[in-house]
Amino acid sequence: MNGSPLASYAACPSHSRGRYHSEPAPNYRTEYQRDRDRIVHSAAFRRLEYKTQVFVNHEGDLYRTRLTHSIEVAQIGRSIARALNLNEDLVEAIALAHDLGHTPFGHAGQEALNQCMADYGGFEHNLQSLRVVDELEEKYAEFSGLNLTYETREGILKHCSKENAKQLGAIGLRFLNKEQASLEAQLTDLADAITYNNHDVDDGLRAGLITIEQLNEVPFFSEQYSIVKKSYPDLPKRRSIHETVRRMINRQITDLITTSTALIHSANPETVDDIRAQSHSLIKFSDAMAEQHHALKQFLRQHLYQHYKVYRETIKAQQIVHALFKAFMDHPRLLPQEHYNTLNKIQKHFGETGRARTIADYIAGMTDRFAITEFDKLFP
Ligand code: MG
């Protein structure tokens, strides 16, 4: 587990499928470390601090933002990668980049922007994350985007419709050929799910939108909570919650490592290409844990994400996104000069669809508070 060499089927820079624009190898870091560094230095990464997942950014300083969420995914992902002798650097890069394409206002914003883009190819946050690192970041002299390795980009594109996959070239092929991504990509996807399930419990309780009594209906929570209460009857509430959530995370990670180790062992892959050729993912929870994980997710959907207070924010967010989109579509001159110039250039080639895409890029890049300010400026 510690310092053991990478498994032969781990992603490895020396077998990387490379970068779109070839570059000399880095001297003091690996290719995936270089990807991670580029992600950390990107503007989109800094914006994650002011974007929400569930709670609007100004609701309180202790709630997760997309930035702290991404850091937690990287932490959990790296722990799993290390235990499975997989490439931690790659997992870290994917984790830190996986939410770069998210709109302001979490899922509400994404849904609204997707509705706005219905006639122009839609809007999907995974695809947008890839767009951010492939095109939208403008920092380097020699290329647009961050010119990341294939493996990091593969991990960022978690899901993709066949329609979209056809337009993406090499990176879309696995969705058409039904191949798997690297184990690093597979595990980061599950690390994401472990992370948000558990931190949403914590944030939801903190916000008072869900209660311990309600959560006790979820066996996975109540099991751990009752152990904590029995072992530490006098522990204050917040510490009991934290101790419970910590144990839940630990159980999920342990289960994932044990189950995946067995699956990998029986598939007996030798190279990362053997992993890609598998008919199914080798990073999985046990059936029992998958069920518990799912039950918790269902609980959160019903009691937290659809809570009327969250729903109010959702509707407000959707109105803001719709209003901004319509205003910019009707009057592109409202855009800041630099975005207006881009719009003109793209519109020349792609007409109204190009106009819509430029506006979607602009809105998707906004933080929650920036979107609110833009809205207030345009609709006083
Ligand atoms: Mg995420």
mmCIF file of C-alpha atoms and ligand atoms in Angstrom:
data_model
loop_
_atom_site.group_PDB
_atom_site.id
_atom_site.type_symbol
_atom_site.label_atom_id
_atom_site.label_comp_id
_atom_site.label_asym_id
_atom_site.label_seq_id
_atom_site.Cartn_x
_atom_site.Cartn_y
_atom_site.Cartn_z
ATOM 1 C CA MET A 1 0.000 0.000 0.000
ATOM 2 C CA ASN A 2 2.798 2.412 0.635
ATOM 3 C CA GLY A 3 5.352 3.074 -1.916
ATOM 4 C CA SER A 4 4.534 -0.215 -3.688
ATOM 5 C CA PRO A 5 5.095 0.039 -7.408
ATOM 6 C CA LEU A 6 2.265 0.826 -9.776
ATOM 7 C CA ALA A 7 0.290 -2.155 -11.003
ATOM 8 C CA SER A 8 1.105 -3.110 -14.586
ATOM 9 C CA TYR A 9 -2.466 -2.165 -15.549
ATOM 10 C CA ALA A 10 -2.274 1.271 -13.903
ATOM 11 C CA ALA A 11 -2.150 4.300 -16.161
ATOM 12 C CA CYS A 12 1.457 5.248 -16.617
ATOM 13 C CA PRO A 13 2.919 8.333 -18.297
ATOM 14 C CA SER A 14 5.347 6.212 -20.308
ATOM 15 C CA HIS A 15 2.381 4.516 -21.998
ATOM 16 C CA SER A 16 0.280 7.654 -22.231
ATOM 17 C CA ARG A 17 -1.707 8.308 -25.368
ATOM 18 C CA GLY A 18 -0.196 11.739 -25.119
ATOM 19 C CA ARG A 19 -1.293 15.325 -25.595
ATOM 20 C CA TYR A 20 -3.012 16.794 -28.617
ATOM 21 C CA HIS A 21 -0.117 19.189 -29.163
ATOM 22 C CA SER A 22 3.091 17.342 -28.429
ATOM 23 C CA GLU A 23 5.361 18.926 -25.834
ATOM 24 C CA PRO A 24 8.748 18.010 -24.380
ATOM 25 C CA ALA A 25 8.463 15.766 -21.304
ATOM 26 C CA PRO A 26 8.596 17.590 -17.961
ATOM 27 C CA ASN A 27 11.885 17.423 -16.067
ATOM 28 C CA TYR A 28 10.895 17.192 -12.425
ATOM 29 C CA ARG A 29 7.353 15.897 -12.397
ATOM 30 C CA THR A 30 5.299 13.324 -14.193
ATOM 31 C CA GLU A 31 2.954 14.109 -17.089
ATOM 32 C CA TYR A 32 -0.073 13.676 -14.826
ATOM 33 C CA GLN A 33 1.434 15.960 -12.203
ATOM 34 C CA ARG A 34 1.853 18.521 -14.931
ATOM 35 C CA ASP A 35 -1.827 18.097 -15.823
ATOM 36 C CA ARG A 36 -2.784 18.608 -12.191
ATOM 37 C CA ASP A 37 -0.632 21.726 -11.965
ATOM 38 C CA ARG A 38 -2.202 23.214 -15.073
ATOM 39 C CA ILE A 39 -5.655 22.546 -13.671
ATOM 40 C CA VAL A 40 -4.801 24.176 -10.329
ATOM 41 C CA HIS A 41 -3.525 27.279 -12.150
ATOM 42 C CA SER A 42 -6.590 27.597 -14.379
ATOM 43 C CA ALA A 43 -9.174 30.354 -13.977
ATOM 44 C CA ALA A 44 -11.974 27.782 -14.033
ATOM 45 C CA PHE A 45 -10.447 26.086 -10.988
ATOM 46 C CA ARG A 46 -10.435 29.323 -9.010
ATOM 47 C CA ARG A 47 -14.065 29.899 -9.876
ATOM 48 C CA LEU A 48 -15.017 26.608 -8.200
ATOM 49 C CA GLU A 49 -14.696 28.408 -4.876
ATOM 50 C CA TYR A 50 -17.801 30.434 -5.617
ATOM 51 C CA LYS A 51 -19.913 27.776 -7.251
ATOM 52 C CA THR A 52 -22.399 25.618 -5.406
ATOM 53 C CA GLN A 53 -23.405 22.060 -5.509
ATOM 54 C CA VAL A 54 -26.544 22.181 -3.351
ATOM 55 C CA PHE A 55 -26.286 25.255 -1.170
ATOM 56 C CA VAL A 56 -25.965 28.704 -2.627
ATOM 57 C CA ASN A 57 -22.569 30.126 -1.880
ATOM 58 C CA HIS A 58 -23.581 32.930 0.433
ATOM 59 C CA GLU A 59 -25.640 30.724 2.759
ATOM 60 C CA GLY A 60 -22.762 30.141 5.124
ATOM 61 C CA ASP A 61 -19.021 29.725 5.254
ATOM 62 C CA LEU A 62 -18.994 26.109 6.373
ATOM 63 C CA TYR A 63 -20.822 24.538 3.451
ATOM 64 C CA ARG A 64 -19.003 22.713 0.710
ATOM 65 C CA THR A 65 -18.372 24.582 -2.467
ATOM 66 C CA ARG A 66 -17.327 22.943 -5.695
ATOM 67 C CA LEU A 67 -13.749 23.732 -4.777
ATOM 68 C CA THR A 68 -13.762 21.982 -1.398
ATOM 69 C CA HIS A 69 -15.846 19.194 -2.935
ATOM 70 C CA SER A 70 -13.204 18.665 -5.633
ATOM 71 C CA ILE A 71 -10.426 18.620 -3.034
ATOM 72 C CA GLU A 72 -12.340 16.002 -1.032
ATOM 73 C CA VAL A 73 -12.809 13.890 -4.155
ATOM 74 C CA ALA A 74 -9.066 14.113 -4.782
ATOM 75 C CA GLN A 75 -8.334 13.028 -1.200
ATOM 76 C CA ILE A 76 -10.690 10.047 -1.272
ATOM 77 C CA GLY A 77 -9.643 9.135 -4.795
ATOM 78 C CA ARG A 78 -5.963 9.164 -3.934
ATOM 79 C CA SER A 79 -6.481 6.944 -0.906
ATOM 80 C CA ILE A 80 -8.245 4.373 -3.053
ATOM 81 C CA ALA A 81 -5.681 4.665 -5.861
ATOM 82 C CA ARG A 82 -2.792 4.110 -3.493
ATOM 83 C CA ALA A 83 -4.402 1.037 -1.951
ATOM 84 C CA LEU A 84 -4.987 -0.433 -5.417
ATOM 85 C CA ASN A 85 -1.506 0.480 -6.684
ATOM 86 C CA LEU A 86 -3.007 2.794 -9.260
ATOM 87 C CA ASN A 87 -1.762 6.165 -10.392
ATOM 88 C CA GLU A 88 -2.482 8.727 -7.665
ATOM 89 C CA ASP A 89 -1.272 11.658 -9.750
ATOM 90 C CA LEU A 90 -3.741 10.890 -12.496
ATOM 91 C CA VAL A 91 -6.588 10.455 -10.009
ATOM 92 C CA GLU A 92 -5.751 13.793 -8.444
ATOM 93 C CA ALA A 93 -5.731 15.549 -11.822
ATOM 94 C CA ILE A 94 -9.082 14.045 -12.824
ATOM 95 C CA ALA A 95 -10.648 14.811 -9.440
ATOM 96 C CA LEU A 96 -9.571 18.442 -9.428
ATOM 97 C CA ALA A 97 -10.862 18.918 -12.979
ATOM 98 C CA HIS A 98 -14.050 16.870 -12.861
ATOM 99 C CA ASP A 99 -16.368 19.764 -11.998
ATOM 100 C CA LEU A 100 -14.712 22.582 -13.970
ATOM 101 C CA GLY A 101 -17.591 22.714 -16.442
ATOM 102 C CA HIS A 102 -20.326 23.173 -13.891
ATOM 103 C CA THR A 103 -22.622 26.143 -14.212
ATOM 104 C CA PRO A 104 -23.417 28.458 -11.318
ATOM 105 C CA PHE A 105 -26.146 27.202 -8.941
ATOM 106 C CA GLY A 106 -25.342 23.507 -9.177
ATOM 107 C CA HIS A 107 -27.795 21.149 -10.812
ATOM 108 C CA ALA A 108 -30.440 23.833 -11.105
ATOM 109 C CA GLY A 109 -28.130 25.935 -13.255
ATOM 110 C CA GLN A 110 -27.117 22.999 -15.412
ATOM 111 C CA GLU A 111 -30.740 22.025 -16.029
ATOM 112 C CA ALA A 112 -31.703 25.566 -16.926
ATOM 113 C CA LEU A 113 -28.791 26.024 -19.311
ATOM 114 C CA ASN A 114 -29.570 22.687 -20.920
ATOM 115 C CA GLN A 115 -33.134 23.878 -21.522
ATOM 116 C CA CYS A 116 -31.860 27.138 -23.012
ATOM 117 C CA MET A 117 -29.567 25.168 -25.315
ATOM 118 C CA ALA A 118 -32.219 22.624 -26.371
ATOM 119 C CA ASP A 119 -32.199 23.801 -30.000
ATOM 120 C CA TYR A 120 -28.431 24.218 -30.115
ATOM 121 C CA GLY A 121 -27.034 20.849 -29.074
ATOM 122 C CA GLY A 122 -27.849 21.044 -25.343
ATOM 123 C CA PHE A 123 -25.587 21.636 -22.393
ATOM 124 C CA GLU A 124 -23.929 18.882 -20.377
ATOM 125 C CA HIS A 125 -21.475 19.564 -17.577
ATOM 126 C CA ASN A 126 -19.084 16.663 -18.266
ATOM 127 C CA LEU A 127 -18.735 17.763 -21.839
ATOM 128 C CA GLN A 128 -18.316 21.341 -20.669
ATOM 129 C CA SER A 129 -15.510 20.338 -18.275
ATOM 130 C CA LEU A 130 -13.725 18.852 -21.261
ATOM 131 C CA ARG A 131 -14.431 22.000 -23.276
ATOM 132 C CA VAL A 132 -12.896 24.110 -20.516
ATOM 133 C CA VAL A 133 -9.625 22.171 -20.519
ATOM 134 C CA ASP A 134 -9.562 21.626 -24.301
ATOM 135 C CA GLU A 135 -10.578 25.057 -25.539
ATOM 136 C CA LEU A 136 -11.818 27.696 -23.165
ATOM 137 C CA GLU A 137 -8.821 28.293 -20.922
ATOM 138 C CA GLU A 138 -6.561 30.747 -22.709
ATOM 139 C CA LYS A 139 -3.228 30.796 -20.958
ATOM 140 C CA TYR A 140 -0.594 29.248 -23.131
ATOM 141 C CA ALA A 141 1.226 30.766 -26.071
ATOM 142 C CA GLU A 142 1.154 27.694 -28.259
ATOM 143 C CA PHE A 143 -2.346 26.330 -27.845
ATOM 144 C CA SER A 144 -5.833 27.036 -26.574
ATOM 145 C CA GLY A 145 -6.927 25.063 -23.552
ATOM 146 C CA LEU A 146 -4.566 23.264 -21.181
ATOM 147 C CA ASN A 147 -3.408 20.563 -23.610
ATOM 148 C CA LEU A 148 -3.877 17.810 -21.012
ATOM 149 C CA THR A 149 -2.983 14.163 -21.545
ATOM 150 C CA TYR A 150 -5.498 11.797 -23.064
ATOM 151 C CA GLU A 151 -5.879 9.946 -19.742
ATOM 152 C CA THR A 152 -6.882 13.028 -17.762
ATOM 153 C CA ARG A 153 -9.323 14.061 -20.486
ATOM 154 C CA GLU A 154 -10.739 10.540 -20.598
ATOM 155 C CA GLY A 155 -11.398 10.720 -16.851
ATOM 156 C CA ILE A 156 -13.053 14.126 -17.114
ATOM 157 C CA LEU A 157 -15.506 12.843 -19.718
ATOM 158 C CA LYS A 158 -17.345 10.491 -17.379
ATOM 159 C CA HIS A 159 -20.497 10.130 -19.413
ATOM 160 C CA CYS A 160 -21.354 11.063 -22.937
ATOM 161 C CA SER A 161 -24.270 10.486 -25.273
ATOM 162 C CA LYS A 162 -23.562 8.631 -28.520
ATOM 163 C CA GLU A 163 -24.533 11.736 -30.472
ATOM 164 C CA ASN A 164 -21.944 13.847 -28.693
ATOM 165 C CA ALA A 165 -19.352 11.059 -28.688
ATOM 166 C CA LYS A 166 -19.401 10.951 -32.490
ATOM 167 C CA GLN A 167 -18.219 14.530 -32.625
ATOM 168 C CA LEU A 168 -15.375 14.153 -30.165
ATOM 169 C CA GLY A 169 -12.851 12.073 -32.077
ATOM 170 C CA ALA A 170 -10.584 9.711 -30.142
ATOM 171 C CA ILE A 171 -11.834 10.734 -26.711
ATOM 172 C CA GLY A 172 -15.442 9.814 -27.620
ATOM 173 C CA LEU A 173 -14.663 6.396 -29.061
ATOM 174 C CA ARG A 174 -15.077 4.410 -25.868
ATOM 175 C CA PHE A 175 -18.753 5.370 -25.689
ATOM 176 C CA LEU A 176 -19.272 4.097 -29.219
ATOM 177 C CA ASN A 177 -17.137 0.961 -28.854
ATOM 178 C CA LYS A 178 -18.393 0.181 -25.345
ATOM 179 C CA GLU A 179 -14.916 0.206 -23.859
ATOM 180 C CA GLN A 180 -13.983 1.126 -20.311
ATOM 181 C CA ALA A 181 -11.932 4.074 -19.138
ATOM 182 C CA SER A 182 -8.765 3.548 -17.079
ATOM 183 C CA LEU A 183 -9.216 2.268 -13.523
ATOM 184 C CA GLU A 184 -8.096 5.702 -12.334
ATOM 185 C CA ALA A 185 -11.016 7.285 -14.183
ATOM 186 C CA GLN A 186 -13.445 4.644 -12.914
ATOM 187 C CA LEU A 187 -12.403 5.086 -9.320
ATOM 188 C CA THR A 188 -12.515 8.886 -9.428
ATOM 189 C CA ASP A 189 -16.111 8.633 -10.573
ATOM 190 C CA LEU A 190 -16.977 6.557 -7.499
ATOM 191 C CA ALA A 191 -14.854 8.736 -5.223
ATOM 192 C CA ASP A 192 -17.050 11.620 -6.410
ATOM 193 C CA ALA A 193 -20.201 9.713 -5.437
ATOM 194 C CA ILE A 194 -18.824 8.735 -2.013
ATOM 195 C CA THR A 195 -17.793 12.326 -1.426
ATOM 196 C CA TYR A 196 -21.028 14.106 -2.235
ATOM 197 C CA ASN A 197 -23.313 11.555 -0.590
ATOM 198 C CA ASN A 198 -21.489 11.942 2.678
ATOM 199 C CA HIS A 199 -20.858 15.658 2.655
ATOM 200 C CA ASP A 200 -24.440 16.352 1.690
ATOM 201 C CA VAL A 201 -25.513 14.492 4.834
ATOM 202 C CA ASP A 202 -23.202 16.714 6.838
ATOM 203 C CA ASP A 203 -24.222 19.951 5.083
ATOM 204 C CA GLY A 204 -27.909 19.017 5.118
ATOM 205 C CA LEU A 205 -27.838 18.453 8.871
ATOM 206 C CA ARG A 206 -25.895 21.662 9.408
ATOM 207 C CA ALA A 207 -28.480 23.597 7.426
ATOM 208 C CA GLY A 208 -31.278 21.982 9.443
ATOM 209 C CA LEU A 209 -32.946 20.778 6.235
ATOM 210 C CA ILE A 210 -32.723 17.143 7.284
ATOM 211 C CA THR A 211 -32.704 15.692 10.787
ATOM 212 C CA ILE A 212 -31.007 12.784 12.503
ATOM 213 C CA GLU A 213 -34.443 11.238 13.105
ATOM 214 C CA GLN A 214 -35.085 11.226 9.353
ATOM 215 C CA LEU A 215 -31.617 9.919 8.606
ATOM 216 C CA ASN A 216 -32.113 7.079 11.031
ATOM 217 C CA GLU A 217 -34.516 5.640 8.461
ATOM 218 C CA VAL A 218 -31.461 4.984 6.304
ATOM 219 C CA PRO A 219 -29.879 1.772 7.649
ATOM 220 C CA PHE A 220 -26.375 2.740 6.558
ATOM 221 C CA PHE A 221 -26.525 5.925 8.627
ATOM 222 C CA SER A 222 -28.399 4.493 11.623
ATOM 223 C CA GLU A 223 -25.997 1.552 11.969
ATOM 224 C CA GLN A 224 -22.980 3.822 12.270
ATOM 225 C CA TYR A 225 -24.804 6.445 14.297
ATOM 226 C CA SER A 226 -25.937 3.924 16.910
ATOM 227 C CA ILE A 227 -22.389 2.558 17.256
ATOM 228 C CA VAL A 228 -21.149 6.096 17.853
ATOM 229 C CA LYS A 229 -23.906 6.841 20.384
ATOM 230 C CA LYS A 230 -23.202 3.590 22.228
ATOM 231 C CA SER A 231 -19.457 4.123 22.336
ATOM 232 C CA TYR A 232 -19.631 7.845 23.195
ATOM 233 C CA PRO A 233 -23.004 8.550 24.848
ATOM 234 C CA ASP A 234 -22.022 12.073 25.909
ATOM 235 C CA LEU A 235 -20.475 13.218 22.671
ATOM 236 C CA PRO A 236 -22.000 16.533 21.522
ATOM 237 C CA LYS A 237 -24.263 16.355 18.502
ATOM 238 C CA ARG A 238 -21.951 17.896 15.902
ATOM 239 C CA ARG A 239 -19.099 15.611 16.867
ATOM 240 C CA SER A 240 -21.399 12.582 16.788
ATOM 241 C CA ILE A 241 -22.465 13.527 13.279
ATOM 242 C CA HIS A 242 -18.900 13.974 12.139
ATOM 243 C CA GLU A 243 -17.832 10.702 13.738
ATOM 244 C CA THR A 244 -20.739 8.939 11.987
ATOM 245 C CA VAL A 245 -20.016 10.438 8.575
ATOM 246 C CA ARG A 246 -16.329 9.648 8.949
ATOM 247 C CA ARG A 247 -17.199 6.000 9.618
ATOM 248 C CA MET A 248 -19.584 5.893 6.675
ATOM 249 C CA ILE A 249 -16.875 7.188 4.350
ATOM 250 C CA ASN A 250 -14.402 4.709 5.733
ATOM 251 C CA ARG A 251 -16.781 1.772 5.258
ATOM 252 C CA GLN A 252 -17.502 2.752 1.678
ATOM 253 C CA ILE A 253 -13.841 3.195 0.803
ATOM 254 C CA THR A 254 -12.897 -0.094 2.444
ATOM 255 C CA ASP A 255 -15.695 -1.926 0.660
ATOM 256 C CA LEU A 256 -14.721 -0.392 -2.671
ATOM 257 C CA ILE A 257 -11.079 -1.376 -2.247
ATOM 258 C CA THR A 258 -11.867 -4.955 -1.185
ATOM 259 C CA THR A 259 -14.461 -5.567 -3.884
ATOM 260 C CA SER A 260 -12.372 -3.982 -6.640
ATOM 261 C CA THR A 261 -9.245 -5.885 -5.622
ATOM 262 C CA ALA A 262 -11.147 -9.152 -6.045
ATOM 263 C CA LEU A 263 -12.649 -8.082 -9.369
ATOM 264 C CA ILE A 264 -9.276 -7.016 -10.735
ATOM 265 C CA HIS A 265 -7.741 -10.235 -9.518
ATOM 266 C CA SER A 266 -10.277 -12.395 -11.313
ATOM 267 C CA ALA A 267 -10.113 -10.361 -14.540
ATOM 268 C CA ASN A 268 -6.326 -10.675 -14.372
ATOM 269 C CA PRO A 269 -5.462 -7.724 -16.631
ATOM 270 C CA GLU A 270 -1.874 -7.027 -17.621
ATOM 271 C CA THR A 271 -2.031 -3.631 -19.185
ATOM 272 C CA VAL A 272 -4.241 -0.584 -19.200
ATOM 273 C CA ASP A 273 -5.477 -1.705 -22.616
ATOM 274 C CA ASP A 274 -6.742 -4.917 -21.003
ATOM 275 C CA ILE A 275 -8.699 -2.697 -18.616
ATOM 276 C CA ARG A 276 -10.168 -0.693 -21.481
ATOM 277 C CA ALA A 277 -11.220 -3.884 -23.272
ATOM 278 C CA GLN A 278 -13.265 -5.177 -20.306
ATOM 279 C CA SER A 279 -17.006 -5.399 -20.801
ATOM 280 C CA HIS A 280 -17.665 -3.768 -17.432
ATOM 281 C CA SER A 281 -16.079 -1.644 -14.757
ATOM 282 C CA LEU A 282 -13.686 -3.324 -12.329
ATOM 283 C CA ILE A 283 -14.069 -0.642 -9.686
ATOM 284 C CA LYS A 284 -17.210 -1.429 -7.785
ATOM 285 C CA PHE A 285 -18.910 -1.618 -4.415
ATOM 286 C CA SER A 286 -20.116 -4.994 -3.196
ATOM 287 C CA ASP A 287 -23.811 -5.545 -3.978
ATOM 288 C CA ALA A 288 -24.717 -4.918 -0.342
ATOM 289 C CA MET A 289 -22.799 -1.623 -0.242
ATOM 290 C CA ALA A 290 -24.122 -0.549 -3.634
ATOM 291 C CA GLU A 291 -27.613 -0.972 -2.225
ATOM 292 C CA GLN A 292 -26.820 1.070 0.883
ATOM 293 C CA HIS A 293 -25.150 3.744 -1.185
ATOM 294 C CA HIS A 294 -28.192 3.904 -3.427
ATOM 295 C CA ALA A 295 -30.597 4.099 -0.479
ATOM 296 C CA LEU A 296 -28.671 7.047 0.931
ATOM 297 C CA LYS A 297 -28.720 8.755 -2.444
ATOM 298 C CA GLN A 298 -32.467 8.235 -2.700
ATOM 299 C CA PHE A 299 -32.922 9.658 0.777
ATOM 300 C CA LEU A 300 -30.961 12.781 -0.112
ATOM 301 C CA ARG A 301 -32.881 13.232 -3.324
ATOM 302 C CA GLN A 302 -36.203 13.030 -1.558
ATOM 303 C CA HIS A 303 -35.454 14.924 1.632
ATOM 304 C CA LEU A 304 -32.652 17.317 0.768
ATOM 305 C CA TYR A 305 -32.518 18.119 -2.949
ATOM 306 C CA GLN A 306 -36.311 18.416 -3.083
ATOM 307 C CA HIS A 307 -36.668 20.258 0.214
ATOM 308 C CA TYR A 308 -38.815 23.320 -0.364
ATOM 309 C CA LYS A 309 -36.045 25.661 0.748
ATOM 310 C CA VAL A 310 -33.644 24.127 -1.763
ATOM 311 C CA TYR A 311 -36.425 24.120 -4.345
ATOM 312 C CA ARG A 312 -36.950 27.861 -3.892
ATOM 313 C CA GLU A 313 -33.282 28.438 -4.606
ATOM 314 C CA THR A 314 -33.544 26.097 -7.581
ATOM 315 C CA ILE A 315 -36.360 28.054 -9.139
ATOM 316 C CA LYS A 316 -34.647 31.374 -8.500
ATOM 317 C CA ALA A 317 -31.461 30.042 -10.082
ATOM 318 C CA GLN A 318 -33.312 28.789 -13.128
ATOM 319 C CA GLN A 319 -34.972 32.144 -13.646
ATOM 320 C CA ILE A 320 -31.625 33.897 -13.487
ATOM 321 C CA VAL A 321 -30.020 31.551 -16.021
ATOM 322 C CA HIS A 322 -32.986 31.724 -18.411
ATOM 323 C CA ALA A 323 -33.145 35.508 -18.194
ATOM 324 C CA LEU A 324 -29.415 35.952 -18.783
ATOM 325 C CA PHE A 325 -29.417 33.569 -21.721
ATOM 326 C CA LYS A 326 -32.348 35.272 -23.395
ATOM 327 C CA ALA A 327 -30.928 38.760 -22.837
ATOM 328 C CA PHE A 328 -27.575 37.832 -24.397
ATOM 329 C CA MET A 329 -29.186 35.961 -27.287
ATOM 330 C CA ASP A 330 -31.470 38.904 -28.091
ATOM 331 C CA HIS A 331 -28.791 41.519 -27.506
ATOM 332 C CA PRO A 332 -25.276 40.077 -27.884
ATOM 333 C CA ARG A 333 -23.867 43.579 -27.423
ATOM 334 C CA LEU A 334 -24.640 43.240 -23.727
ATOM 335 C CA LEU A 335 -21.703 40.839 -23.503
ATOM 336 C CA PRO A 336 -18.336 42.107 -22.274
ATOM 337 C CA GLN A 337 -16.191 43.091 -25.272
ATOM 338 C CA GLU A 338 -13.960 40.044 -25.261
ATOM 339 C CA HIS A 339 -16.916 37.636 -25.230
ATOM 340 C CA TYR A 340 -18.682 39.712 -27.864
ATOM 341 C CA ASN A 341 -15.627 39.411 -30.124
ATOM 342 C CA THR A 342 -15.556 35.637 -29.642
ATOM 343 C CA LEU A 343 -19.263 35.467 -30.387
ATOM 344 C CA ASN A 344 -18.828 37.345 -33.648
ATOM 345 C CA LYS A 345 -16.018 35.083 -34.732
ATOM 346 C CA ILE A 346 -17.881 31.868 -33.912
ATOM 347 C CA GLN A 347 -21.176 33.113 -35.258
ATOM 348 C CA LYS A 348 -19.567 33.674 -38.636
ATOM 349 C CA HIS A 349 -18.912 29.933 -38.937
ATOM 350 C CA PHE A 350 -21.725 28.399 -36.944
ATOM 351 C CA GLY A 351 -24.551 30.937 -37.118
ATOM 352 C CA GLU A 352 -27.089 31.034 -34.323
ATOM 353 C CA THR A 353 -25.821 27.776 -32.841
ATOM 354 C CA GLY A 354 -22.399 29.364 -32.493
ATOM 355 C CA ARG A 355 -23.925 32.400 -30.861
ATOM 356 C CA ALA A 356 -25.797 30.219 -28.372
ATOM 357 C CA ARG A 357 -22.689 28.165 -27.573
ATOM 358 C CA THR A 358 -20.609 31.265 -26.848
ATOM 359 C CA ILE A 359 -23.296 32.570 -24.536
ATOM 360 C CA ALA A 360 -23.595 29.182 -22.806
ATOM 361 C CA ASP A 361 -19.815 29.195 -22.285
ATOM 362 C CA TYR A 362 -20.025 32.658 -20.759
ATOM 363 C CA ILE A 363 -22.897 31.756 -18.430
ATOM 364 C CA ALA A 364 -21.411 28.377 -17.476
ATOM 365 C CA GLY A 365 -18.203 30.123 -16.464
ATOM 366 C CA MET A 366 -20.009 32.411 -14.023
ATOM 367 C CA THR A 367 -19.822 31.912 -10.283
ATOM 368 C CA ASP A 368 -23.082 32.033 -8.313
ATOM 369 C CA ARG A 369 -22.468 35.553 -7.099
ATOM 370 C CA PHE A 370 -21.305 36.829 -10.493
ATOM 371 C CA ALA A 371 -24.474 35.482 -12.121
ATOM 372 C CA ILE A 372 -26.595 37.194 -9.466
ATOM 373 C CA THR A 373 -24.726 40.476 -9.998
ATOM 374 C CA GLU A 374 -25.084 40.266 -13.798
ATOM 375 C CA PHE A 375 -28.774 39.579 -13.364
ATOM 376 C CA ASP A 376 -29.175 42.572 -11.036
ATOM 377 C CA LYS A 377 -27.306 44.825 -13.472
ATOM 378 C CA LEU A 378 -29.429 43.780 -16.437
ATOM 379 C CA PHE A 379 -32.774 43.606 -14.677
ATOM 380 C CA PRO A 380 -32.704 46.227 -11.928
HETATM 381 MG MG MG B 1 -18.454 16.143 -8.360
#
